[in-house]
XYZ file of C-alpha atoms in Angstrom:
715
model
C -14.596 4.041 18.760
C -14.460 0.137 17.912
C -16.483 -2.224 15.874
C -17.866 -5.756 16.902
C -17.627 -7.845 13.913
C -20.588 -9.608 12.396
C -21.765 -11.404 9.345
C -19.476 -9.123 7.164
C -16.408 -10.882 8.673
C -17.964 -14.307 7.874
C -18.305 -13.196 4.242
C -14.701 -12.173 4.307
C -13.480 -15.506 5.511
C -15.096 -17.274 2.614
C -12.057 -15.829 0.518
C -9.558 -14.247 2.881
C -7.209 -12.758 0.419
C -10.137 -11.298 -1.573
C -11.231 -9.562 1.653
C -7.748 -8.225 2.455
C -7.309 -10.747 5.098
C -4.236 -13.026 5.841
C -6.404 -15.957 6.771
C -9.981 -16.858 7.751
C -11.211 -16.127 11.165
C -13.629 -17.326 13.757
C -16.448 -14.789 14.332
C -16.796 -15.899 17.983
C -13.117 -15.483 18.742
C -12.953 -12.167 16.801
C -15.770 -10.727 18.986
C -14.206 -11.933 22.077
C -10.934 -10.258 21.065
C -12.898 -6.856 20.803
C -14.476 -7.581 24.005
C -10.972 -8.024 25.742
C -10.014 -4.758 24.076
C -12.899 -2.800 25.406
C -12.408 -4.288 28.909
C -8.859 -3.210 28.907
C -9.715 0.248 27.647
C -12.432 0.528 30.394
C -9.604 -0.339 32.963
C -7.987 2.863 31.704
C -10.922 4.921 32.097
C -11.464 5.221 28.417
C -15.092 5.696 27.172
C -15.797 3.322 24.333
C -18.530 3.326 21.697
C -18.902 0.641 19.002
C -20.155 1.477 15.533
C -23.339 -0.373 16.469
C -23.823 1.673 19.554
C -23.560 4.777 17.599
C -26.025 3.676 14.921
C -28.539 2.736 17.672
C -28.186 6.236 19.456
C -31.577 8.123 19.371
C -35.184 6.987 19.635
C -36.711 9.936 17.866
C -38.555 9.892 14.583
C -35.612 11.855 12.861
C -33.031 9.331 14.125
C -35.121 6.403 12.705
C -35.648 8.056 9.366
C -31.947 8.953 8.836
C -31.025 5.233 9.676
C -33.758 4.004 7.180
C -32.497 6.235 4.439
C -28.827 5.041 4.973
C -30.166 1.440 4.828
C -32.087 2.071 1.760
C -28.989 3.474 0.011
C -27.188 0.236 1.055
C -29.799 -2.065 -0.616
C -29.948 -2.428 -4.388
C -32.611 -3.826 -6.556
C -31.593 -5.165 -10.111
C -33.224 -7.049 -12.924
C -32.270 -8.089 -16.409
C -35.945 -8.021 -17.640
C -36.413 -5.774 -20.544
C -40.115 -5.098 -20.274
C -41.874 -4.701 -16.972
C -45.543 -3.638 -16.464
C -46.385 -0.516 -14.345
C -47.119 -2.838 -11.474
C -44.050 -4.887 -11.882
C -41.829 -1.663 -12.127
C -43.360 -0.504 -8.886
C -41.948 -3.613 -7.143
C -38.479 -2.346 -8.165
C -39.078 1.263 -6.992
C -37.707 3.310 -4.237
C -41.236 3.449 -2.867
C -41.508 -0.251 -2.622
C -38.049 -0.617 -0.972
C -38.924 2.185 1.639
C -42.042 0.354 2.640
C -39.974 -2.993 3.162
C -37.309 -1.082 5.000
C -39.826 0.517 7.400
C -40.840 -2.806 8.659
C -37.190 -3.786 9.823
C -35.909 -3.300 13.269
C -32.796 -1.167 14.156
C -30.557 -4.286 14.129
C -31.794 -5.369 10.754
C -31.147 -1.915 9.400
C -27.500 -2.018 10.647
C -26.998 -5.395 9.112
C -28.137 -4.097 5.858
C -25.822 -1.191 6.030
C -22.903 -3.364 6.975
C -23.488 -6.177 4.458
C -24.944 -4.084 1.635
C -27.115 -6.583 -0.131
C -27.966 -6.517 -3.905
C -31.000 -8.513 -5.012
C -31.609 -9.656 -8.537
C -35.185 -9.991 -9.417
C -36.850 -11.588 -12.526
C -40.424 -11.796 -13.821
C -42.221 -14.766 -12.554
C -44.697 -17.078 -14.294
C -46.466 -18.164 -11.048
C -47.094 -17.099 -7.533
C -45.688 -13.514 -7.323
C -45.045 -11.061 -10.167
C -41.338 -11.013 -9.373
C -38.974 -13.661 -7.974
C -35.488 -13.157 -6.434
C -32.971 -15.200 -8.353
C -29.764 -13.945 -6.645
C -28.695 -12.368 -3.422
C -25.147 -10.575 -3.521
C -23.534 -8.733 -0.874
C -20.701 -6.143 -0.761
C -19.872 -6.428 2.914
C -17.750 -4.032 4.813
C -15.349 -6.749 5.711
C -12.569 -4.534 7.158
C -14.728 -2.421 9.258
C -13.342 -3.643 12.376
C -10.232 -1.429 11.685
C -11.923 1.767 12.708
C -8.634 3.654 12.527
C -8.427 3.867 8.711
C -11.585 5.690 7.771
C -10.469 9.079 9.172
C -7.659 10.804 10.949
C -8.268 12.927 14.015
C -5.760 15.831 14.149
C -5.170 18.703 16.476
C -7.460 20.662 14.136
C -10.344 18.135 13.857
C -11.564 15.147 11.843
C -10.632 14.511 8.180
C -12.289 11.781 6.285
C -10.029 9.477 4.446
C -9.840 8.303 0.869
C -9.158 4.563 1.354
C -6.658 3.026 -1.039
C -8.913 -0.061 -1.651
C -12.119 0.515 -3.513
C -13.915 -2.207 -1.553
C -13.189 -0.337 1.546
C -14.460 3.201 0.360
C -18.062 2.633 1.745
C -16.739 2.418 5.154
C -16.012 6.116 5.005
C -19.577 6.867 4.367
C -20.662 4.823 7.311
C -18.113 6.460 9.584
C -19.292 9.902 8.403
C -22.832 9.056 9.275
C -21.630 8.052 12.708
C -19.657 11.251 13.279
C -22.731 13.293 12.298
C -24.805 11.379 14.551
C -22.442 12.140 17.477
C -22.302 15.744 16.529
C -18.558 15.577 15.743
C -17.612 18.331 13.133
C -15.678 17.208 9.960
C -13.128 19.435 8.399
C -13.490 17.814 5.054
C -12.515 14.639 2.939
C -9.374 13.907 0.914
C -10.389 14.255 -2.849
C -9.069 11.619 -5.308
C -6.447 10.903 -6.574
C -5.271 11.571 -3.031
C -5.178 8.458 -0.779
C -5.253 8.578 3.079
C -5.635 5.966 5.711
C -5.744 6.625 9.495
C -3.071 3.928 10.318
C -0.543 6.293 8.807
C -1.264 9.157 11.094
C 0.133 9.492 14.779
C -0.349 12.739 16.839
C 2.311 13.839 19.117
C 0.715 16.702 20.891
C -0.194 20.129 19.723
C 3.198 20.928 18.351
C 4.012 17.852 16.288
C 2.328 15.079 14.316
C 3.645 12.239 12.188
C 2.015 11.152 8.880
C 3.287 8.213 6.799
C 3.821 8.324 3.021
C 3.726 4.819 1.632
C 1.461 2.193 -0.022
C -1.649 3.391 1.569
C -1.206 7.166 1.937
C 0.090 9.295 -1.036
C 1.720 12.656 -1.315
C -1.429 14.252 -3.019
C -3.454 13.639 0.157
C -0.727 15.042 2.405
C -0.295 18.102 0.216
C -4.062 18.676 0.352
C -3.900 18.485 4.330
C -0.864 20.823 4.429
C -2.556 23.341 2.046
C -5.709 23.354 4.122
C -3.782 23.429 7.385
C -5.768 20.418 8.576
C -3.074 19.059 10.699
C -3.364 21.848 13.319
C 0.187 21.457 14.530
C 3.165 23.730 14.163
C 5.161 21.038 12.602
C 4.312 17.954 10.433
C 6.840 15.140 9.975
C 6.157 13.268 6.681
C 7.706 9.845 7.239
C 8.359 8.398 3.651
C 8.454 4.736 2.779
C 10.057 4.858 -0.467
C 12.450 1.963 -0.161
C 10.542 -0.830 1.469
C 6.788 -0.923 0.460
C 5.967 -4.207 2.245
C 2.407 -5.223 2.775
C 3.300 -6.144 6.473
C 4.377 -2.554 6.903
C 1.508 -0.954 5.030
C 0.954 1.827 7.561
C 3.206 3.973 9.785
C 1.572 2.425 12.897
C 2.934 -1.006 11.795
C 6.527 0.063 12.390
C 6.250 3.097 14.753
C 4.227 4.044 17.935
C 4.461 6.525 20.775
C 4.790 5.028 24.117
C 5.201 8.086 26.256
C 5.846 11.856 26.275
C 9.446 11.258 25.126
C 9.434 7.554 24.410
C 8.659 5.775 21.083
C 8.849 2.226 19.705
C 10.412 1.675 16.338
C 11.138 -1.394 14.333
C 14.904 -1.953 14.558
C 15.435 -3.107 11.080
C 14.427 0.128 9.636
C 16.625 2.348 11.820
C 19.710 3.926 10.308
C 20.654 4.593 6.807
C 22.602 1.300 6.554
C 19.265 -0.336 6.651
C 17.799 -1.374 3.365
C 14.296 -0.339 4.363
C 14.806 2.870 6.227
C 12.312 5.696 6.326
C 13.094 9.418 5.421
C 11.501 12.465 6.971
C 10.485 15.641 5.485
C 9.470 18.172 8.130
C 7.055 20.972 7.342
C 6.831 24.006 9.596
C 3.963 26.467 9.801
C 5.664 29.866 8.775
C 3.665 33.008 8.089
C 0.415 31.155 7.788
C 1.554 28.284 5.546
C 3.398 25.183 5.845
C 6.953 25.159 4.522
C 9.417 22.334 4.121
C 12.204 22.969 6.654
C 13.870 19.504 6.648
C 14.234 17.039 3.764
C 15.196 13.321 3.629
C 16.252 13.013 7.281
C 16.637 9.333 8.389
C 13.792 8.595 10.676
C 15.716 7.532 13.760
C 17.858 10.553 13.520
C 14.853 12.788 13.281
C 13.262 11.253 16.226
C 16.339 11.717 18.355
C 16.373 15.330 17.190
C 12.861 16.142 18.532
C 13.532 14.539 21.886
C 12.454 10.915 21.615
C 14.164 7.945 23.171
C 13.823 5.054 20.814
C 13.043 1.564 22.101
C 13.921 -0.698 19.184
C 11.941 -3.897 18.583
C 12.902 -6.902 16.429
C 11.327 -8.122 13.309
C 9.639 -11.068 15.154
C 8.098 -8.595 17.516
C 6.907 -6.470 14.539
C 5.514 -9.615 12.898
C 3.515 -10.241 15.920
C 2.069 -6.837 15.871
C 4.130 -5.569 18.816
C 4.320 -2.100 17.538
C 0.609 -1.734 16.928
C -0.400 -1.058 20.532
C -2.659 1.527 22.139
C -1.426 4.230 24.409
C -4.226 5.412 26.702
C -2.449 8.322 28.137
C 0.273 8.589 30.691
C 2.063 5.640 29.186
C -0.675 3.165 29.867
C -0.303 0.639 27.046
C -2.433 -2.051 25.709
C -0.380 -4.500 23.682
C -1.023 -7.941 22.076
C 2.425 -9.529 22.015
C 3.905 -10.653 25.335
C 7.527 -10.603 24.086
C 7.163 -6.833 23.045
C 5.338 -6.003 26.228
C 8.184 -7.436 28.290
C 10.813 -5.751 26.133
C 9.114 -2.322 26.531
C 8.587 -2.765 30.241
C 12.159 -3.385 30.792
C 13.447 -0.259 28.874
C 14.904 2.211 31.333
C 13.182 5.120 29.504
C 9.674 3.597 29.921
C 7.800 4.543 33.010
C 4.375 3.322 32.258
C 2.103 0.253 32.607
C 1.196 -2.558 30.105
C -1.939 -4.667 29.859
C -1.302 -7.505 27.317
C -4.390 -9.175 25.759
C -4.983 -11.831 23.341
C -5.846 -10.240 19.906
C -4.682 -12.993 17.630
C -7.903 -13.540 15.848
C -8.080 -9.846 14.629
C -4.302 -9.889 13.608
C -5.301 -12.567 11.014
C -6.754 -9.571 9.113
C -3.475 -7.650 8.764
C -4.014 -5.336 11.760
C -4.094 -5.147 15.531
C -5.029 -2.919 18.435
C -4.126 0.574 17.081
C -5.854 -0.274 13.877
C -9.038 -1.282 15.699
C -9.519 1.885 17.607
C -10.185 5.550 16.781
C -9.745 8.292 19.325
C -12.164 11.338 18.888
C -11.416 13.114 22.072
C -8.049 13.362 23.890
C -7.678 14.764 27.434
C -4.285 16.175 27.148
C -1.948 18.019 24.690
C 1.770 18.074 25.228
C 4.717 19.976 23.470
C 7.611 18.203 22.210
C 11.097 19.782 22.166
C 11.849 21.412 18.865
C 14.762 20.086 16.831
C 17.803 22.253 16.196
C 17.357 24.578 13.175
C 20.235 24.880 10.701
C 18.685 28.179 9.613
C 15.542 30.163 9.653
C 12.543 28.407 7.700
C 12.202 31.442 5.479
C 15.567 30.310 3.935
C 13.882 27.021 2.750
C 14.057 27.690 -0.962
C 17.902 28.607 -0.760
C 18.513 25.387 1.344
C 16.668 22.918 -0.848
C 17.388 24.509 -4.192
C 21.100 25.071 -3.850
C 22.615 24.473 -7.299
C 24.158 20.954 -7.679
C 26.656 22.372 -10.092
C 27.923 25.254 -7.840
C 31.281 23.500 -7.047
C 31.813 21.859 -10.444
C 33.927 23.151 -13.331
C 31.990 24.219 -16.235
C 32.665 21.115 -18.393
C 33.234 17.749 -17.006
C 32.423 14.127 -18.045
C 31.079 13.164 -14.645
C 29.153 14.743 -11.759
C 28.708 14.175 -8.129
C 25.020 15.066 -8.015
C 22.169 12.918 -9.326
C 18.351 12.644 -9.464
C 16.574 9.430 -8.763
C 12.978 8.173 -8.657
C 11.981 5.369 -6.321
C 9.920 2.600 -8.084
C 7.136 2.894 -5.739
C 4.515 1.884 -8.414
C 6.878 -0.094 -10.764
C 5.626 -2.515 -13.196
C 6.260 -4.034 -16.652
C 5.201 -1.408 -19.080
C 3.073 -2.860 -22.037
C 3.860 0.075 -24.276
C 7.709 -0.039 -24.016
C 7.639 -3.773 -24.254
C 7.007 -3.460 -27.865
C 10.523 -2.528 -28.733
C 12.651 -3.383 -25.650
C 14.213 -6.801 -26.115
C 16.006 -6.608 -22.786
C 12.474 -7.016 -20.978
C 11.780 -10.509 -19.839
C 8.108 -11.541 -19.809
C 8.649 -14.464 -17.612
C 10.134 -12.316 -14.808
C 6.898 -10.318 -14.582
C 4.472 -13.285 -14.781
C 6.065 -15.379 -11.948
C 5.228 -12.757 -9.373
C 2.228 -10.683 -8.159
C 2.212 -6.888 -8.801
C 2.926 -6.241 -5.167
C 5.901 -8.664 -5.106
C 7.378 -6.795 -8.187
C 7.107 -3.444 -6.441
C 8.516 -4.864 -3.089
C 11.643 -6.423 -4.873
C 12.154 -3.297 -7.060
C 12.099 -1.036 -3.966
C 14.602 -3.313 -2.334
C 16.838 -3.220 -5.533
C 16.366 0.678 -5.566
C 17.247 0.884 -1.890
C 20.546 -0.875 -2.522
C 21.333 1.748 -5.223
C 20.194 4.763 -3.283
C 22.321 3.588 -0.207
C 25.393 2.813 -2.482
C 25.110 6.387 -3.835
C 24.826 8.011 -0.517
C 27.400 5.893 1.318
C 29.895 6.466 -1.397
C 29.621 10.301 -1.222
C 27.367 11.013 -4.250
C 24.705 13.724 -3.571
C 21.249 12.484 -4.391
C 17.824 14.270 -4.944
C 15.172 11.763 -4.405
C 11.645 11.631 -5.863
C 8.925 8.935 -6.091
C 5.754 8.364 -8.182
C 2.173 7.378 -7.279
C -0.219 4.943 -8.784
C -2.427 7.782 -10.262
C 0.635 9.021 -12.266
C 0.425 5.889 -14.474
C 4.238 5.881 -14.998
C 5.496 2.315 -14.495
C 8.930 3.190 -15.923
C 9.357 6.344 -13.711
C 12.660 4.650 -12.267
C 14.333 5.672 -15.415
C 14.574 9.500 -15.342
C 17.653 9.865 -17.506
C 15.592 9.392 -20.543
C 13.373 12.615 -20.341
C 15.810 15.175 -19.188
C 19.591 16.023 -19.263
C 21.477 18.915 -17.688
C 24.601 20.725 -18.950
C 26.570 23.000 -16.601
C 28.450 24.881 -19.378
C 25.365 26.509 -20.553
C 23.269 26.102 -17.341
C 20.798 24.121 -19.525
C 17.975 21.735 -18.871
C 16.951 19.672 -21.849
C 13.569 17.977 -22.006
C 13.243 15.282 -24.490
C 10.460 13.826 -26.715
C 9.585 10.444 -25.397
C 7.982 7.853 -27.727
C 5.358 6.520 -25.500
C 2.536 8.366 -23.567
C 3.264 6.589 -20.292
C 6.811 7.944 -20.564
C 5.748 11.474 -21.387
C 3.829 11.550 -18.250
C 7.084 11.174 -16.271
C 7.611 14.913 -16.596
C 5.800 15.761 -13.470
C 5.304 19.129 -11.736
C 7.407 18.494 -8.683
C 10.354 17.380 -10.623
C 9.954 20.039 -13.277
C 9.792 22.687 -10.566
C 13.013 21.485 -8.971
C 14.995 21.101 -12.216
C 13.775 24.686 -13.600
C 14.931 26.055 -10.344
C 18.504 24.795 -10.966
C 18.920 25.707 -14.739
C 18.201 29.192 -16.255
C 18.157 27.856 -19.846
C 15.435 25.283 -20.810
C 15.663 23.537 -24.114
C 12.252 21.951 -24.682
C 12.109 19.451 -27.504
C 8.876 17.884 -26.443
C 7.018 19.430 -29.539
C 8.263 16.382 -31.409
C 5.866 14.137 -29.367
C 2.327 13.046 -30.099
C 0.513 12.231 -26.746
C -1.809 9.754 -28.412
C -0.107 7.951 -31.392
C 3.474 6.798 -30.656
C 4.045 6.124 -34.327
C 3.770 9.874 -35.029
C 6.152 10.889 -32.286
C 9.755 11.625 -33.282
C 11.541 10.557 -30.310
C 15.023 11.165 -28.724
C 15.035 9.726 -25.312
C 17.741 11.606 -23.575
C 20.991 10.091 -22.304
C 19.365 6.644 -23.061
C 19.194 7.383 -26.823
C 22.538 9.320 -26.686
C 25.752 8.469 -24.894
C 27.697 11.752 -24.528
C 31.237 12.701 -24.303
C 30.567 15.966 -22.570
C 34.165 17.319 -22.725
C 34.713 16.814 -26.488
C 31.087 17.434 -27.284
C 30.327 14.291 -29.091
C 26.991 12.416 -29.088
C 27.010 8.676 -29.943
C 23.639 7.455 -30.971
C 22.389 4.074 -32.123
C 19.397 5.055 -34.369
C 16.171 3.350 -33.251
C 12.525 4.020 -32.677
C 13.586 5.854 -29.658
C 16.315 7.876 -31.367
C 15.181 9.906 -34.436
C 18.119 11.200 -36.612
C 16.490 14.544 -37.455
C 15.700 15.311 -33.798
C 19.274 14.311 -33.022
C 20.599 16.642 -35.576
C 18.422 19.453 -34.192
C 19.705 18.594 -30.660
C 23.399 18.686 -31.716
C 22.861 22.001 -33.406
C 21.291 23.555 -30.262
C 23.797 22.152 -27.893
C 26.949 22.368 -30.015
C 27.605 18.572 -30.283
C 29.023 16.469 -33.052
C 26.702 13.565 -33.815
C 28.065 9.989 -34.399
C 25.239 7.903 -35.560
C 25.333 4.106 -36.394
C 23.159 1.035 -36.676
C 23.144 -2.157 -34.549
C 22.781 -5.620 -35.846
C 19.729 -6.339 -33.674
C 17.258 -3.742 -32.632
C 18.615 -1.979 -29.596
C 16.206 0.481 -28.073
C 18.847 2.747 -26.306
C 22.393 3.255 -27.001
C 23.185 3.253 -23.308
C 22.641 -0.606 -23.010
C 25.544 -1.101 -25.398
C 27.833 1.843 -24.668
C 28.986 3.840 -21.528
C 31.503 6.727 -21.609
C 33.573 7.742 -18.721
C 36.255 10.298 -18.280
C 39.058 8.254 -19.932
C 37.421 5.040 -20.929
C 34.472 3.604 -22.777
C 32.675 0.294 -22.165
C 31.320 -0.762 -25.675
C 29.700 -3.883 -27.079
C 31.334 -3.363 -30.499
C 29.937 -6.713 -31.814
C 26.459 -5.349 -31.630
C 27.375 -2.565 -34.137
C 26.812 -3.451 -37.748
C 30.024 -4.165 -39.675
C 30.007 -1.084 -41.913
C 29.797 1.287 -38.807
C 31.937 -0.509 -36.206
C 35.444 0.746 -37.064
C 34.185 4.315 -37.575
C 32.378 4.334 -34.044
C 35.543 2.882 -32.265
C 37.646 5.352 -34.141
C 35.640 8.270 -32.950
C 35.866 6.985 -29.319
C 39.708 6.717 -29.680
C 39.757 10.339 -30.957
C 37.957 11.419 -27.854
C 40.847 9.924 -25.856
C 38.881 7.009 -24.568
C 40.451 3.566 -23.617
C 37.848 1.021 -25.050
C 36.833 -1.893 -22.810
C 35.159 -4.258 -25.232
C 32.130 -6.201 -23.817
C 30.635 -9.296 -25.478
C 27.043 -9.597 -26.451
C 26.559 -11.848 -23.381
C 27.885 -9.163 -21.184
C 25.716 -6.580 -22.822
C 22.729 -8.700 -22.042
C 23.969 -8.632 -18.373
C 23.838 -4.777 -18.532
C 27.703 -4.342 -18.331
C 27.546 -1.555 -20.790
C 24.726 0.153 -18.775
C 27.187 1.374 -16.163
C 27.796 5.036 -15.108
C 30.821 6.821 -13.892
C 30.130 9.304 -11.052
C 32.404 11.295 -8.765
C 31.944 11.536 -4.911
C 32.511 14.549 -2.796
C 36.191 13.575 -2.441
C 36.531 13.756 -6.325
C 37.121 10.047 -6.558
C 35.737 8.384 -9.847
C 33.200 5.593 -9.102
C 31.746 3.208 -11.651
C 28.311 2.082 -10.690
C 26.830 -1.158 -12.251
C 24.572 -4.052 -11.353
C 25.825 -7.146 -9.576
C 24.989 -9.221 -12.630
C 27.143 -6.919 -14.793
C 30.057 -7.014 -12.300
C 29.825 -10.714 -12.189
C 30.220 -10.867 -15.926
C 33.460 -9.001 -15.927
C 36.786 -10.881 -16.761
C 39.883 -10.404 -14.594
C 41.473 -8.529 -17.548
C 38.490 -6.240 -17.818
C 38.372 -5.546 -14.113
C 42.049 -4.714 -14.133
C 41.811 -2.234 -16.916
C 38.606 -0.565 -15.536
C 40.371 -0.049 -12.271
C 43.157 1.934 -14.191
C 40.481 4.548 -14.984
C 38.155 4.573 -12.006
C 38.951 4.523 -8.192
C 36.168 1.998 -7.321
C 33.690 -0.333 -8.928
C 30.252 -0.190 -7.062
C 27.950 -3.019 -7.781
C 24.419 -3.193 -6.728
C 21.785 -5.876 -6.980
C 19.440 -4.602 -9.625
C 18.215 -7.725 -11.552
C 14.539 -7.415 -10.860
C 14.447 -3.966 -12.582
C 16.679 -5.071 -15.375
C 14.475 -8.095 -16.054
C 11.046 -6.574 -15.708
C 11.648 -3.144 -17.286
C 14.765 -3.849 -19.480
C 16.828 -0.954 -17.979
C 19.725 -0.936 -15.606
C 21.710 1.049 -13.129
C 22.672 3.857 -15.637
C 19.024 4.292 -16.703
C 18.010 4.940 -13.140
C 20.387 7.840 -12.605
C 19.513 11.408 -13.909
C 22.783 13.267 -13.782
C 22.721 16.894 -12.327
C 25.661 18.823 -13.692
């Protein structure tokens, strides 16, 4: 199925960005591009129907009535007149609209369905009772991308829940077309699930790929898994948690299948050394349900494990939509970038044919050939080789929930396990902005929301890669738009773990947006690790932050875990009575103090490692400073004094972790690292084996939290 663009694309070109276009297009050239595509498909013996062809099918009375009803639902009458006579009201009625629609020919009805006109009518003082004062349209400007409105799996057709609200009516139109063709529909993804067809690639009856990223979310994938709509034995969920770029919005932007054992993959996302690599969770059908059998496998490694030969393509080829080709079966490809076509054809593992066509006018809309087609019937099914299994899928729970503390002593200051949350829907939080002086308004106002997320994910990717490459074990989560948790990248505030009592502590968060961060998937994981749950969230009020008595975890408290001392700068996020309760329940000694300026969390002015502490002593009020430093010395800590300027650079927001070789590593941001004096650097390296700096400035500036805030320790 394809769509020949019409007036709707002209409307879109009036404001390209508003229509989700890259730039304005020529309707004549766009239609010629689709004609070139259909001609090439015909050469490959592919039967092609356009959306218009489908809508025009049938000459019977029932066909005509259904088309008229659909057109009527696409046309809206409106008025601001407050008092209409019965005769005037009749001119606004469904009956009047029906009489008008009945006079239109089939092509006119289709135009109404695709352009979706809305007429504003007002009372007239002459000529006719009502007069049209405005004609507005809500055209289906992206209908040319017929891939997105549904996915066609081995089980059948699933209707999408498109990410963009303005594209939602496209799904209703495609549903109408499918019903007209007599193609059964398994169902539709319910909100808040989001699913777009560009994220789905079938690979035979045994395996399929589904992308999780900026257009398809985990709720939609979970719904499909639960209902077994994929229809394959295995489902590879390809997660984009570290990249989130508009040019790579769908899986089919970076990956495509060129043959039974050949695929094309964007080179710059291959390997865990990349800052934009994808991670795969594999689900396998076991005893009538899908169970996770592999987790966070690098995409290239996964493809190799299931028998694919990878043809890597450059960023330039990707930018020219070289990956977004069509495979017509038997490795007969239709491409739109000559350089990519030549590159694929010269690969020793490719044994097919390629027809390269001019599709440039359509690529101005952020899509290409694969986006512009949908396959409803395929003449072959193949079985890919199965990847090696480390163990039986029934052992899944044991594999994925093995205790992070299993190899650790009962009490230790640092751990080699941590939990992190990718900032996939990161933003400046207006709630927390009220009392976080480290947040910079200018940083958030000079970029679009998408640019902020992209840069935040790039920064997080650097942290995630640094943790993994330095031998720290990481449990990775992400959040979705519907969670409404802009600060989710900072998980250390709402929980802490304690190996000596196998305890998970849940903390009262001041603001409702932060209370929502305690999500089911993470809670399920954490409660599977720790037998004793200390829940202090009863101190929260989920509507009025002023009523909440907050104690925001290891942000509010900086812990000496060995000596069981909790250092706490009292603030709106650290209530003294809740701290006292926490210390009584966990067996800690509280050391409270005041700061000169309002500091929202203690961990931005203090960090405690195994044998040292980095502290901005000048930020503590004169009456408390000597006592706090004395308590740190009693704990046996060498004190590294940071200036207030260094505190602003998040030097004190560092964290000591251990790797699997038991080396002590100090993670901090590059800005923090650059602020160190030679003397400070020398003394720090007497206490840790290595300093690991990562570029984290976008998150520090927009959200007012640093590297330490982004790491939830698992003891």
